[in-house]
Short mmCIF file of C-alpha atoms in Angstrom, two decimals:
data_model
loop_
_atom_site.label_atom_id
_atom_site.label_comp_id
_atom_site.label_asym_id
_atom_site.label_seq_id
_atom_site.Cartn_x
_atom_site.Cartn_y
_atom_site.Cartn_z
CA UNK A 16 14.93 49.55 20.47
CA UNK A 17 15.78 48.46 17.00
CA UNK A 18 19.86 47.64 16.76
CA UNK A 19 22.00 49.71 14.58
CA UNK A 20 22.14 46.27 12.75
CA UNK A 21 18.56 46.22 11.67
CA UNK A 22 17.92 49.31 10.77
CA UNK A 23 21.20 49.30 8.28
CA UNK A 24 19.91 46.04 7.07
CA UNK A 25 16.01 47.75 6.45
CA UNK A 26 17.35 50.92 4.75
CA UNK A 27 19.60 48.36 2.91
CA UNK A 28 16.92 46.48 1.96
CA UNK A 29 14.95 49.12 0.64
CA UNK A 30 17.05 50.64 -1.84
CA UNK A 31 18.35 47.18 -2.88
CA UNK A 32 14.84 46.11 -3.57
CA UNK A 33 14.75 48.31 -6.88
CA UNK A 34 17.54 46.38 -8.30
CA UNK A 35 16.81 42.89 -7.74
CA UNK A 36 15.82 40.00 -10.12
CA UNK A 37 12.95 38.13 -9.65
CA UNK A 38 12.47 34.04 -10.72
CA UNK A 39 9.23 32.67 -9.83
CA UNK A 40 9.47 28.49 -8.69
CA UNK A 41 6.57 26.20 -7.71
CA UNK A 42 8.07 24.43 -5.29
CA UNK A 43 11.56 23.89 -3.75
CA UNK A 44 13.62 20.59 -4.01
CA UNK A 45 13.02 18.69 -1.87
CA UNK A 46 15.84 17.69 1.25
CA UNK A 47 15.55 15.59 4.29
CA UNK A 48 19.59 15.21 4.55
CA UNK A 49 20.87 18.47 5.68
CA UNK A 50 21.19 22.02 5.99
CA UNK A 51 24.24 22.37 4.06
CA UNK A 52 22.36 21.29 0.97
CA UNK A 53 21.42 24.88 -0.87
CA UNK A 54 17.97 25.70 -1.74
CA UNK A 55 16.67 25.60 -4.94
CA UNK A 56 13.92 26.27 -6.81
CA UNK A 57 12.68 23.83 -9.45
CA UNK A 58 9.78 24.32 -11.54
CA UNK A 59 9.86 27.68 -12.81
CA UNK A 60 7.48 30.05 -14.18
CA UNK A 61 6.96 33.21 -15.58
CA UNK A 62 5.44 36.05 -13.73
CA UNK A 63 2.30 35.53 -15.20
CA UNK A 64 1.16 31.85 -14.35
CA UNK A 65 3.07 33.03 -10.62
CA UNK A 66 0.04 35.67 -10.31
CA UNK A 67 -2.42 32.83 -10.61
CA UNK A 68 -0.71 29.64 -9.11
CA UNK A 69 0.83 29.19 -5.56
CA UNK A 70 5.02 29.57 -6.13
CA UNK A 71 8.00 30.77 -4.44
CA UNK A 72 9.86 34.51 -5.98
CA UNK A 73 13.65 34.37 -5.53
CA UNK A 74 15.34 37.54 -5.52
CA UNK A 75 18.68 38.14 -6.90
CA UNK A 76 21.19 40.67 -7.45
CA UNK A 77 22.80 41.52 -10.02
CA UNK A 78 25.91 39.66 -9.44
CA UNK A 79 23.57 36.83 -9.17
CA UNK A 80 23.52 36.54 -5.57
CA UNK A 81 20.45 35.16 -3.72
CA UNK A 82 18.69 38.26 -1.37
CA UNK A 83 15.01 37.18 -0.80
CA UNK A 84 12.69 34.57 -1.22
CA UNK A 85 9.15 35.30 -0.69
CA UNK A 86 6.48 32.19 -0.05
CA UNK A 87 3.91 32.30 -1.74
CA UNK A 88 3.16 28.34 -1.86
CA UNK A 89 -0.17 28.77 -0.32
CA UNK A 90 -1.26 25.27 -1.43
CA UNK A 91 1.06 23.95 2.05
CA UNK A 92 2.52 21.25 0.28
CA UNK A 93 3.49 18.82 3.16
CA UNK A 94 7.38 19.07 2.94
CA UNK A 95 10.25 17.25 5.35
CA UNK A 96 11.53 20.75 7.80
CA UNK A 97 15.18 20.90 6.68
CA UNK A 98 12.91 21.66 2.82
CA UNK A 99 11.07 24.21 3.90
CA UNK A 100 11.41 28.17 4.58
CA UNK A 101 8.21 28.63 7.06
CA UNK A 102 8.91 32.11 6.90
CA UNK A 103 6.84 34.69 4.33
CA UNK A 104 9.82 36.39 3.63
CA UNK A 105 13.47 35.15 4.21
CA UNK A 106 16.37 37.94 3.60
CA UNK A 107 19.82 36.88 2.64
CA UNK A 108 22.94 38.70 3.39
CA UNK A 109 26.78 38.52 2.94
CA UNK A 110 29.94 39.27 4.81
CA UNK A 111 33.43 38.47 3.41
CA UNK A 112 33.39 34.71 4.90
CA UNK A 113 29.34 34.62 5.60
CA UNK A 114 26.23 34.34 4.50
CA UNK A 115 23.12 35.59 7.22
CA UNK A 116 19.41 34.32 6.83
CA UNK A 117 16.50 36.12 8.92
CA UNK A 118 12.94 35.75 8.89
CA UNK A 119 9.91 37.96 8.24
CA UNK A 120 6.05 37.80 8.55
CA UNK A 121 3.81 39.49 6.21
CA UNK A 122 3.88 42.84 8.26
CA UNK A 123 7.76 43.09 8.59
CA UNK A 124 7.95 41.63 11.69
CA UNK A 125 10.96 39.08 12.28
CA UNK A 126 9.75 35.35 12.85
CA UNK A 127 10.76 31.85 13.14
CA UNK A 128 11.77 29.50 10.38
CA UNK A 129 10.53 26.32 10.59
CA UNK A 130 13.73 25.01 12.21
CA UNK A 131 12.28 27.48 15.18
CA UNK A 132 15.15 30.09 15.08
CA UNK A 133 15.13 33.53 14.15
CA UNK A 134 19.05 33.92 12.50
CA UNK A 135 20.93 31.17 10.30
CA UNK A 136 24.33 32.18 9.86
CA UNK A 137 26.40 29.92 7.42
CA UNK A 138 30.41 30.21 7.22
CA UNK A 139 32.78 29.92 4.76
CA UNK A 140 36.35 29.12 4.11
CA UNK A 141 38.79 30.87 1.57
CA UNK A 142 37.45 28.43 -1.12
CA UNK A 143 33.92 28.87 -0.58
CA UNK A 144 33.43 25.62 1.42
CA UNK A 145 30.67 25.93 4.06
CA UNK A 146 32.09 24.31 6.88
CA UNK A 147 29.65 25.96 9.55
CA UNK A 148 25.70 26.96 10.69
CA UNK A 149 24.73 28.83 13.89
CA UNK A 150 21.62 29.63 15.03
CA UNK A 151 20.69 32.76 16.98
CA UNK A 152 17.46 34.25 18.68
CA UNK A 153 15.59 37.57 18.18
CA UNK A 154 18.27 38.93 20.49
CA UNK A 155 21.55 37.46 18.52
CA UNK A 156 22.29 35.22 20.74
CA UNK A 157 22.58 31.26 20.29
CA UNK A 158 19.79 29.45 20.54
CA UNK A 159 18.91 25.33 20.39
CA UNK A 160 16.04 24.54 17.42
CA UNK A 161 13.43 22.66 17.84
CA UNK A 162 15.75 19.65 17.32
CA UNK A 163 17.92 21.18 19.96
CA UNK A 164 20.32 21.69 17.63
CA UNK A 165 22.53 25.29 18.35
CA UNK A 166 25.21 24.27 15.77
CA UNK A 167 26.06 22.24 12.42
CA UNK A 168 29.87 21.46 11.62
CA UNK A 169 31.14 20.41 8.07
CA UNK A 170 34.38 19.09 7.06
CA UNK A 171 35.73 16.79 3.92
CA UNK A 172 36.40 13.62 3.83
CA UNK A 173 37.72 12.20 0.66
CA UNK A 174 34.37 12.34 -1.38
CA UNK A 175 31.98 13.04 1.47
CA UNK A 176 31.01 16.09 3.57
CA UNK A 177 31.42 15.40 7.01
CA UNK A 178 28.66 16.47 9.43
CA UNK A 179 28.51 16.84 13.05
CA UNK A 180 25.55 18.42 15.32
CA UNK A 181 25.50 20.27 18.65
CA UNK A 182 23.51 21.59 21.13
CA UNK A 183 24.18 24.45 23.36
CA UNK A 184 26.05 22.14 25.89
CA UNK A 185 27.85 20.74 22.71
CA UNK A 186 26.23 17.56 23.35
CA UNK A 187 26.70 15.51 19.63
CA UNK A 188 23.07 15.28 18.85
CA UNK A 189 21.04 13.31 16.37
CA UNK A 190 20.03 14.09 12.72
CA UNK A 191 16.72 14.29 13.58
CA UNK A 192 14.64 13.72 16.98
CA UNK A 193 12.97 10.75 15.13
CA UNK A 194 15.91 9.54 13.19
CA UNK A 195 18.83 7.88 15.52
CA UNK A 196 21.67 9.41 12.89
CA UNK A 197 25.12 10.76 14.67
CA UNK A 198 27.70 11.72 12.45
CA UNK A 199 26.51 11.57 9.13
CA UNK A 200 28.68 12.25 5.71
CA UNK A 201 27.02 13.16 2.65
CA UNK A 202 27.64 12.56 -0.68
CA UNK A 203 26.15 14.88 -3.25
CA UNK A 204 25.57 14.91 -7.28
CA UNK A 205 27.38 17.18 -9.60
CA UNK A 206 24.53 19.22 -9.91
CA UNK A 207 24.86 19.73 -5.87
CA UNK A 208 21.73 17.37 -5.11
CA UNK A 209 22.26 14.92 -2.03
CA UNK A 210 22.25 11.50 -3.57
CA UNK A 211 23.67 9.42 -0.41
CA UNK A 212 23.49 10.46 3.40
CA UNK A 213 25.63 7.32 5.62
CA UNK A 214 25.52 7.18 9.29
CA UNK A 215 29.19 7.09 11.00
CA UNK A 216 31.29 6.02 13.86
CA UNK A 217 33.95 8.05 15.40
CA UNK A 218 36.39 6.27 12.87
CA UNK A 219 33.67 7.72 10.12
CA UNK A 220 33.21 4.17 9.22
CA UNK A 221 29.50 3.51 7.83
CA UNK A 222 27.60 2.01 10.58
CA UNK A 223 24.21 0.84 11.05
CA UNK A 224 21.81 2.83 13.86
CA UNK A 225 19.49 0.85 16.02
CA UNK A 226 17.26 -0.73 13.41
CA UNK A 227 19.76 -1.58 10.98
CA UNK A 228 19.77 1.59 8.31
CA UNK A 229 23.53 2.41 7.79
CA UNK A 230 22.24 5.50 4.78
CA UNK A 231 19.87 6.54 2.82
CA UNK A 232 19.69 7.21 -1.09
CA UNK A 233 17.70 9.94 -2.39
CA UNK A 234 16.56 10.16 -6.73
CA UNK A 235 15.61 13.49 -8.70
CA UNK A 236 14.03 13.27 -12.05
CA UNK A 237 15.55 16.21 -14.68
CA UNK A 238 13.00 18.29 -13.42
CA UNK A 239 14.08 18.20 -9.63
CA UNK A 240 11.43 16.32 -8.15
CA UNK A 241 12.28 13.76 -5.77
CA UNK A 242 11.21 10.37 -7.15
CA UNK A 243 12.71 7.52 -5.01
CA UNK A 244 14.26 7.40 -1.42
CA UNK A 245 15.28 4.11 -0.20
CA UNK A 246 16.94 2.50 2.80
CA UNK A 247 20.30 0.46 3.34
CA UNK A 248 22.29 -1.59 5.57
CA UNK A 249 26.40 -1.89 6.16
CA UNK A 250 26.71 -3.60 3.23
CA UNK A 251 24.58 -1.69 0.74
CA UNK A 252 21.51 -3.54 0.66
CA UNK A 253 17.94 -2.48 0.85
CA UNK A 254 16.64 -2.49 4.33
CA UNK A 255 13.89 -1.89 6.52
CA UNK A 256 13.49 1.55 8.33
CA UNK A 257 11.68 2.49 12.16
CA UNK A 258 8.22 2.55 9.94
CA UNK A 259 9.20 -0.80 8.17
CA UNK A 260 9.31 0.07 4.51
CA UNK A 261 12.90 0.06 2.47
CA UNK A 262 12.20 1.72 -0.70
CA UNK A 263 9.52 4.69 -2.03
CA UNK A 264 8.61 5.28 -5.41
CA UNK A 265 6.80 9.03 -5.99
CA UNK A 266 5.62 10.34 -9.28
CA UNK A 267 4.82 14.31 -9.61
CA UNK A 268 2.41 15.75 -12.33
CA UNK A 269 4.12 18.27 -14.51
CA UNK A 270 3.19 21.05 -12.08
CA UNK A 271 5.81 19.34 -9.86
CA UNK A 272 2.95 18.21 -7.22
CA UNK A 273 3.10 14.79 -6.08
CA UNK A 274 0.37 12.24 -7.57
CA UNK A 275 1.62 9.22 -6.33
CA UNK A 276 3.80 7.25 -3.99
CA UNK A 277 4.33 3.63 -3.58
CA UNK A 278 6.40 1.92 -0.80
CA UNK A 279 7.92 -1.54 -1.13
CA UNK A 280 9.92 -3.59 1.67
CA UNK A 281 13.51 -4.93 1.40
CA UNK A 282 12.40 -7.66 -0.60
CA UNK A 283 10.54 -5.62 -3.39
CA UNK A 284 6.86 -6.48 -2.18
CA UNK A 285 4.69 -3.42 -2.54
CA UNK A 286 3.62 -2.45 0.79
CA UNK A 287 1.41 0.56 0.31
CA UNK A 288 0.03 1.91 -3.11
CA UNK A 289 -1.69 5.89 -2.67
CA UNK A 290 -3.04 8.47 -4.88
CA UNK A 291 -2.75 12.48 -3.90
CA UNK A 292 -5.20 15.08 -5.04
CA UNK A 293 -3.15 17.64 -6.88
CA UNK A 294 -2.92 20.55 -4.89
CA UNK A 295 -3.92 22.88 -7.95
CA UNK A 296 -6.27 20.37 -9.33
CA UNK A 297 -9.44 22.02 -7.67
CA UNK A 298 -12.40 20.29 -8.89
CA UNK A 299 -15.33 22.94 -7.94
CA UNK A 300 -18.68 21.65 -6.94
CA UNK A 301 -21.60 20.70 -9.08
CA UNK A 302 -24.79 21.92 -8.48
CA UNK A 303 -26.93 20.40 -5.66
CA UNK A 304 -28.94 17.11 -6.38
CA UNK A 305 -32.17 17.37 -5.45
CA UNK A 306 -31.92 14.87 -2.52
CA UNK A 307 -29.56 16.95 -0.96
CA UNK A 308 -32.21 19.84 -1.15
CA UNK A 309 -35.09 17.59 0.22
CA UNK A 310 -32.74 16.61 2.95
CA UNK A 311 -31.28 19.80 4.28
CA UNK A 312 -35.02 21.50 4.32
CA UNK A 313 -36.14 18.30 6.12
CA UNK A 314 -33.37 18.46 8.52
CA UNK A 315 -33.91 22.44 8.81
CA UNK A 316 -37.55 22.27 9.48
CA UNK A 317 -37.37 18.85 11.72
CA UNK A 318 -35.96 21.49 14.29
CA UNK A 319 -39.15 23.31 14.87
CA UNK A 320 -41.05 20.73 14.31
CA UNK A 321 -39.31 18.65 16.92
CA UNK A 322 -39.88 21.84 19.36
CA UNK A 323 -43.64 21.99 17.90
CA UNK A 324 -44.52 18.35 18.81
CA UNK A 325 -42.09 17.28 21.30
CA UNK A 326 -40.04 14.64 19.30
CA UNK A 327 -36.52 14.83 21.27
CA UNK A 328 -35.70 11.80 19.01
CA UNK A 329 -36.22 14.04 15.93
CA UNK A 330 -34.11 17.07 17.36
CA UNK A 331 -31.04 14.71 18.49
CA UNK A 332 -31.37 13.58 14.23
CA UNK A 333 -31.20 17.11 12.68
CA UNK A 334 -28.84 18.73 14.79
CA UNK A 335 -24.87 17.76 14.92
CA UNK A 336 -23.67 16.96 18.50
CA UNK A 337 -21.08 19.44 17.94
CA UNK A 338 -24.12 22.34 17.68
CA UNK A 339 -23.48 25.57 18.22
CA UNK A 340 -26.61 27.83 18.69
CA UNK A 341 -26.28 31.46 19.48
CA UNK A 342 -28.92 34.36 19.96
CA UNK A 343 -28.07 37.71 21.29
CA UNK A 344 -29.69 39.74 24.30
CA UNK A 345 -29.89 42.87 25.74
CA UNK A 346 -29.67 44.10 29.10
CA UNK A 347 -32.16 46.68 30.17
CA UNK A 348 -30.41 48.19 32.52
CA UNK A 349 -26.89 48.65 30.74
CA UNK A 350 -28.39 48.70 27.57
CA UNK A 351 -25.64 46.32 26.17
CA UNK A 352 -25.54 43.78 24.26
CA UNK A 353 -24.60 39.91 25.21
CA UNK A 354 -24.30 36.47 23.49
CA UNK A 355 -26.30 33.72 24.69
CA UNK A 356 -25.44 29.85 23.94
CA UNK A 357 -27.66 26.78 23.91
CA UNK A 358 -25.74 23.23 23.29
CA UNK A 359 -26.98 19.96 21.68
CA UNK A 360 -28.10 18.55 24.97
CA UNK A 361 -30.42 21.34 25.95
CA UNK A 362 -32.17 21.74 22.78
CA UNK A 363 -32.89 17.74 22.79
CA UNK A 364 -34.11 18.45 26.51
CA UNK A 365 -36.39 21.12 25.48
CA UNK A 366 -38.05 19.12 22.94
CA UNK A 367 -39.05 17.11 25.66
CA UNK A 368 -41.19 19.44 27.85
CA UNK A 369 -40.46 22.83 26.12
CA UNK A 370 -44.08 23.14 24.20
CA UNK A 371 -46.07 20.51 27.01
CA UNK A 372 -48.72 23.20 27.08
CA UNK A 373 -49.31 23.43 23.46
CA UNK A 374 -49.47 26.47 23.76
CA UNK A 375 -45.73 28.22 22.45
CA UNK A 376 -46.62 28.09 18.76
CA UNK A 377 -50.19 29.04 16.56
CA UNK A 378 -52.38 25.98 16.30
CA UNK A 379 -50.78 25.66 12.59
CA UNK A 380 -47.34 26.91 12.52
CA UNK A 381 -45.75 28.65 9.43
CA UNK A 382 -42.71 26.77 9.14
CA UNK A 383 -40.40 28.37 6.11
CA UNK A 384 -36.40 27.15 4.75
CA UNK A 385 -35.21 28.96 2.50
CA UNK A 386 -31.87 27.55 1.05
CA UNK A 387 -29.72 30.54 0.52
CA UNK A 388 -26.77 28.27 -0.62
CA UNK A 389 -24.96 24.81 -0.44
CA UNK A 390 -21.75 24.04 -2.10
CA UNK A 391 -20.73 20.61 -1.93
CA UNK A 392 -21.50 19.08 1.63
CA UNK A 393 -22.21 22.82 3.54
CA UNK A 394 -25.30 24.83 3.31
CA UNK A 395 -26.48 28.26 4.33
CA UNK A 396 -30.86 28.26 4.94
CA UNK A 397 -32.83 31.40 6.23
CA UNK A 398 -35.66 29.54 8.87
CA UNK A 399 -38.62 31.98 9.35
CA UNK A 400 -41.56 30.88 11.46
CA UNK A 401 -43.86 32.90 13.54
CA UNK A 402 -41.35 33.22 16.34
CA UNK A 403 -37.79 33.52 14.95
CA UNK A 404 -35.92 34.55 11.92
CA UNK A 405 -33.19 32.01 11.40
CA UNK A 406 -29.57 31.46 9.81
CA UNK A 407 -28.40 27.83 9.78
CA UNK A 408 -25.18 25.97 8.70
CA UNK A 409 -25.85 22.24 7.59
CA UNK A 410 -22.70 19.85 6.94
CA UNK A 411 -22.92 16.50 5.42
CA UNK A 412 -20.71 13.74 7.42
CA UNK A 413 -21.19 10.57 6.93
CA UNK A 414 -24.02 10.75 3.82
CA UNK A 415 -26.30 12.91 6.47
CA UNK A 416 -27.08 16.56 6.80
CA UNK A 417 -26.62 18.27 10.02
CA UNK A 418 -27.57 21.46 11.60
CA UNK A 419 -23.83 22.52 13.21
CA UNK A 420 -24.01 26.51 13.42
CA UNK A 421 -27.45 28.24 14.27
CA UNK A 422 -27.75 32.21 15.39
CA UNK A 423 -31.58 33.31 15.42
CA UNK A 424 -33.42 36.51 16.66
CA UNK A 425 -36.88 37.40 17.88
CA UNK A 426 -39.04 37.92 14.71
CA UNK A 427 -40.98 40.85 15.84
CA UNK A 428 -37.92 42.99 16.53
CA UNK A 429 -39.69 45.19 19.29
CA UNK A 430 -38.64 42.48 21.44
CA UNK A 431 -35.80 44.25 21.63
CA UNK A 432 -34.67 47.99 22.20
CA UNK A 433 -35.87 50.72 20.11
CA UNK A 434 -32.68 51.91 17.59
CA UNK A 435 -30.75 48.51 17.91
#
């Protein structure tokens, strides 16, 4: 039964819906520090280039408040959890000292985020401080994430915000399952970003966890994007983390996607240097060389002819070991249809024996491969001979065409029941 709660909140929803204001955003800033940092946008565009480009649409009202932000970033930008929504649609509302997030699918239906809970709810003190995050299940009631984390608690410490984590048995717990952080304090920009996250001892003194990282420093360019992270000890120098790099340099392309990333040590020698494809950068696929044609009709016909002439060495070539080769039958008596299945093994066992008479094709076969398409390294070919009618799926791995997908019928259809 759907709570009073919900249904307030849909019919709420609906008529609110006519009044919001929409801002369209690529991408979200980026945050591996906390919860408490807000969401933001960055990048934005106009409703046009949204319609055509992967972005987020933040929903406002009109006393600016934040109600909904839909995700549209389709692209799946890899992005830290604590920076990402997971959700298609995420609905924000307020109480007097609160501020309640829930989750939606496509259809309506309420979902995860990708913290794993299905209610945020975010307190507030009389001047606006967030001191507090619960999380709740479908059913309102509290739940661990999937950091086993039920609870986040905030307080101020001369510049930093204080923050402590707990599960349901208000164990202190971790920052992260992968990160040995306790109490952590944060200090953040003007402009609200995080630029320094320390790890603290009971006496919130900055202390270094079990490799020797006491904080973390985090960069944004004007733009929002997050170009350099780094590593430090006690004392403020640049040290090595759990996967042994101290520093990270990223550059973004003016779409906001990131191009570039290198990592360097605690002694400034570069460690790892990589290139990204950008995400919206789609570079479509020339037309097929003629080598690749030769090949995929040679590997399309080597099939039959491998069954033709008994050449199991052949038939292991053409066909990927990951084959999957379908034909449907029908049963006589039941008069319904079923889906057989032959693997790579059997087919390179019936080239062995299969045609020993001689005597399962016409003296000279009519072999035909008709390349319906191929984009890039996949291909679609039609395979008539005088038994079957054919569809085959060829991949290229490894510079070699592959048969991988292969459904075939009986050519002379009264094989099979009249009106089917």
């Amino acid at each position: 039964m759907i709570s009073l709660f919900m249904l307030l909140l849909s019919v709420f929803s609906i008529h609110a819906e006519e009044n919001l204001q929409e801002r369209y955003f690529r991408n979200l800033r980026y945050n591996h520090v906390s919860p408490h940092v807000d969401i933001k946008g960055i990048h934005e565009i106009d409703a046009q280039e949204a319609a055509r480009s992967a972005h987020y649409v933040f929903k406002y009202t009109a006393d600016n408040q934040l109600a909904e932000i839909i995700n549209h970033n389709y692209h799946r930008i890899k992005r830290h959890p604590l920076a990402t929504i997971g959700a298609y649609r995420t609905v924000f509302s307020y109480d007097t000292n609160s501020e309640t997030r829930m989750f939606f699918d496509i259809n309506g239906n309420r979902m995860t985020n990708d913290r794993g809970v299905y209610k945020e709810v975010y307190t507030y003190d009389k001047k606006g401080f967030k001191y507090a995050l619960d999380f709740y299940d479908e059913n309102d009631q509290p739940m661990n994430s999937n950091w086993n984390i039920s609870t986040y608690r905030w307080s101020k410490n001369k510049k930093l915000v204080i923050e402590k984590r707990y599960d349901l048995g208000n164990t202190l717990m971790d920052i992260s399952p992968y990160f040995e952080f306790g109490i952590t304090g944060i200090l953040y920009r003007k402009d609200g970003s995080p630029k320094c996250n320390y790890n603290l001892n009971e006496q919130l003194k900055i202390t270094a966890n079990n490799v020797g990282v006491a904080s973390y420093s985090d960069v944004y360019d004007q733009n929002g994007n997050h170009v350099e992270f780094s590593y430090q000890d006690e004392k403020g120098k640049l040290t090595n983390n759990q996967w042994k790099y101290a520093k990270a340099v990223q550059q973004f392309n003016d779409k906001g996607e990131l191009v570039h990333i290198q990592r360097y040590d605690k002694d400034g020698k570069l460690l790892g240097d990589v290139n990204f494809p950008a995400p919206s950068a789609i570079k479509i696929a020339p037309s097929v060389s003629k080598k690749d044609s030769l090949e995929i009709k040679e590997k399309a016909l080597g099939y039959l002819i491998a069954l033709q002439e008994l050449k199991p060495e052949l038939m292991s070539s053409v066909f990927h070991p990951d084959l999957a080769k379908r034909t449907f039958r029908n049963d006589w008596k039941t008069k319904k249809d079923s889906i057989h299945e032959t693997t790579y093994k059997e087919m390179v066992s019936f080239a062995e024996s299969w045609n020993k008479s001689g005597t399962k094709f016409p003296p000279k076969p009519s072999n035909q491969a008709i390349i319906l398409d191929v984009y890039h390294r996949i291909a679609t070919v039609k395979l008539v001979s005088d038994n079957w009618v054919e569809y085959l799926h060829l991949v290229k791995t490894n510079e070699q065409w592959n048969i991988i997908n292969l459904l075939w019928q009986y050519k002379n259809i009264n094989r099979y029941p009249k009106g089917r």
